[in-house]
Backbone as a ProteinNet text record, in pm:
[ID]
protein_1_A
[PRIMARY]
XXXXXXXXXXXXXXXXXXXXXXXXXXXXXXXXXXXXXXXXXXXXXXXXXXXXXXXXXXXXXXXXXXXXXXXX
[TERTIARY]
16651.9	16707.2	16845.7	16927.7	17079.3	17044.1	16935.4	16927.4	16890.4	16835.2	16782.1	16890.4	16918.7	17121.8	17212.1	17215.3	17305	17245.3	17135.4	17079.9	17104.7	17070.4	17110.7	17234.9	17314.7	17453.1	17518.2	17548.1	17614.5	17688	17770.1	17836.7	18009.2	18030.7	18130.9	18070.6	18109.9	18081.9	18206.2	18220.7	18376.5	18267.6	18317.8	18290.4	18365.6	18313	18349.5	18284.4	18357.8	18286.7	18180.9	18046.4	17924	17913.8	17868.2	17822.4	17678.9	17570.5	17440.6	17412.8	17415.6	17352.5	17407.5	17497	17509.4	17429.9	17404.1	17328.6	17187.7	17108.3	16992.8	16981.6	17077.9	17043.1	17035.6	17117.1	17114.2	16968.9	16929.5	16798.4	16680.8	16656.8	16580.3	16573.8	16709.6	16652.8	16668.2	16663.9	16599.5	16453.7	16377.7	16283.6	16196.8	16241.8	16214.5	16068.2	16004.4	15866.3	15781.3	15844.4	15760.2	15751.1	15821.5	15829.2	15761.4	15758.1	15692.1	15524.4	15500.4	15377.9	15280	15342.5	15285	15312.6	15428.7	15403.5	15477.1	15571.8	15672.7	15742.4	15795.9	15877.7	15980.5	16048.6	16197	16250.5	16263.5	16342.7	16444.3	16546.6	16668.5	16784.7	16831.7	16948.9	17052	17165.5	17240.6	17353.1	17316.5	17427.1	17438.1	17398.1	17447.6	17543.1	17509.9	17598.2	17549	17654.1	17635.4	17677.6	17789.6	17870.5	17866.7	17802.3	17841.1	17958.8	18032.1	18130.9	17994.4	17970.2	17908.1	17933.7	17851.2	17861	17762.6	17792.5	17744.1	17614.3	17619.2	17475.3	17430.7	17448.1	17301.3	17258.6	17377.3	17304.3	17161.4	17219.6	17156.5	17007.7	17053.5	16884.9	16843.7	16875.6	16777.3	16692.3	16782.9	16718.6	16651.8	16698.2	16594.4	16407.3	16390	16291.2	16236.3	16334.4	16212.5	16182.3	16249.5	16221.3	16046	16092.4	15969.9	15878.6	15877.4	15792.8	15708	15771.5	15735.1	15661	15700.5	15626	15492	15476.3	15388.7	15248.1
8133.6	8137.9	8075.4	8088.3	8030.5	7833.8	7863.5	7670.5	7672.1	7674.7	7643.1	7650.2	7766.1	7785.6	7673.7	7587.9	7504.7	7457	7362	7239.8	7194.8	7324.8	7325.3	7323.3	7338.5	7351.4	7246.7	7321.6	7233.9	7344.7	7236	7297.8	7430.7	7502.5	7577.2	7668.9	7671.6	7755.3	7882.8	7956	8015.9	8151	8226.3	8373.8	8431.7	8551.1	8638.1	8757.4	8858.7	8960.7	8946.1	8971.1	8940.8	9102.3	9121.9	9285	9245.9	9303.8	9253.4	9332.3	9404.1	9440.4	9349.1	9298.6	9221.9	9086.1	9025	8920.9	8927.7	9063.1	9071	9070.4	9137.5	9121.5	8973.2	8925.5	8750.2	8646.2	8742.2	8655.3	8740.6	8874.3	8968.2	8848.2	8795.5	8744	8591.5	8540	8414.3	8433.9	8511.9	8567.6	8593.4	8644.3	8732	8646.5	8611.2	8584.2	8567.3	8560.1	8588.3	8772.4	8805.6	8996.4	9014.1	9016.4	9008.6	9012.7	8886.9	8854.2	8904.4	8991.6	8998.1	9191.4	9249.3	9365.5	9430.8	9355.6	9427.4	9500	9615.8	9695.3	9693.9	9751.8	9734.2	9884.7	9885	10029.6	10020.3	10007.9	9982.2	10113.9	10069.8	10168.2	10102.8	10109.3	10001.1	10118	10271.4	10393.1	10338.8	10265.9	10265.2	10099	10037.3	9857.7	9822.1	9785.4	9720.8	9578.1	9604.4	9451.7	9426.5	9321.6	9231.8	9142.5	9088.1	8952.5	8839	8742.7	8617.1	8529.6	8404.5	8295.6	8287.4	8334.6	8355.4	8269.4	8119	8054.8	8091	8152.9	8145.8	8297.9	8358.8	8550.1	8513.6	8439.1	8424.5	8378.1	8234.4	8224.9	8246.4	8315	8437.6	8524.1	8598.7	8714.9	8670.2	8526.1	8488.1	8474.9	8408.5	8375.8	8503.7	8627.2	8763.4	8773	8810.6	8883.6	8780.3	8685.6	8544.2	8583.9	8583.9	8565.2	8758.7	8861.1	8981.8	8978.4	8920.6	8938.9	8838.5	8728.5	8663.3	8776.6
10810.9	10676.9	10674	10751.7	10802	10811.7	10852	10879.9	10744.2	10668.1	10504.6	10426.1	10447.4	10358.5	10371.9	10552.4	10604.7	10551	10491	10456.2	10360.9	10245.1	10159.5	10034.3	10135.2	10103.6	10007.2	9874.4	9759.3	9698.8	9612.2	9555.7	9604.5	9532.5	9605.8	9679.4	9836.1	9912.9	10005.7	9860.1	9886	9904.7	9977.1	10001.7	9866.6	9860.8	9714.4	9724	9635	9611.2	9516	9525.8	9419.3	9407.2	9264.4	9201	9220.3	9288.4	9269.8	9182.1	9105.3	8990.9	8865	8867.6	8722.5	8807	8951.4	8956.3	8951	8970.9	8895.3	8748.9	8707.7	8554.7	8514.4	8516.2	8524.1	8573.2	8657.7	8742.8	8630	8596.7	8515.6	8424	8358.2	8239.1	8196.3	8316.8	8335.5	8381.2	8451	8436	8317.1	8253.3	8156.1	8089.8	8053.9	8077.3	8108.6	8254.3	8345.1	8414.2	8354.3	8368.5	8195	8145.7	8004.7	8041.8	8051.7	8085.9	8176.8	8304	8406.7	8413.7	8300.6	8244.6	8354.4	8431.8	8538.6	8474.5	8594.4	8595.3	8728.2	8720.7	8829.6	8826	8962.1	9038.1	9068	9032	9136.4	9164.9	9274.8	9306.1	9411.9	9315.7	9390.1	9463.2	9441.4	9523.5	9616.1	9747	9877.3	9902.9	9827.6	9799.3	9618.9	9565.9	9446	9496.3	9595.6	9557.7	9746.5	9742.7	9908.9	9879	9985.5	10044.9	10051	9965	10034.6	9984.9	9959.5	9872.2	9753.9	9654.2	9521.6	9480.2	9515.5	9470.8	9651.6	9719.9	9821.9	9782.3	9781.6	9735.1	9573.2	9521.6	9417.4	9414	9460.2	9520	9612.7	9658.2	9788.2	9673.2	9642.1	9508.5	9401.6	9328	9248.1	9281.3	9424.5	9513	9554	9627.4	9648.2	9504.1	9388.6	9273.5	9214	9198.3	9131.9	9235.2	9342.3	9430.3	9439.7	9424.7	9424.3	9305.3	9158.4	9027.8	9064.6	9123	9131.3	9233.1
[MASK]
++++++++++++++++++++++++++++++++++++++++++++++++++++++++++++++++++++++++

């Protein structure tokens, strides 16, 4: 996964604090017809980490890809 990240690499690659719950909501609803359609539901519990240190577009599409890929 580290070699795909290196490959991929664009754009700003600054470390940051990310809230993953406001970056699912963001991915939920770019989603969002495809959770519509397919009549998903979502569990979450972010008590033990809400927020990691990383680089914001790889946390992102990591999570966009499980989430698309779990509804599929």
């Amino acid at each position: 996964l580290s070699q795909v990240l290196h490959i991929k690499r664009v754009g700003n690659s600054t470390y940051e604090q990310v809230i993953l719950s406001k970056r699912v909501l963001r991915i939920k609803s770019a989603l969002k017809e495809l959770i519509i359609s397919s009549d998903t539901t979502f569990k979450e519990d972010y008590s033990q980490a809400d927020s990691i240190y990383t680089i914001p577009t790889y946390i992102e599409s990591i999570l966009y890809n499980l989430i698309a890929n779990a509804i599929k």
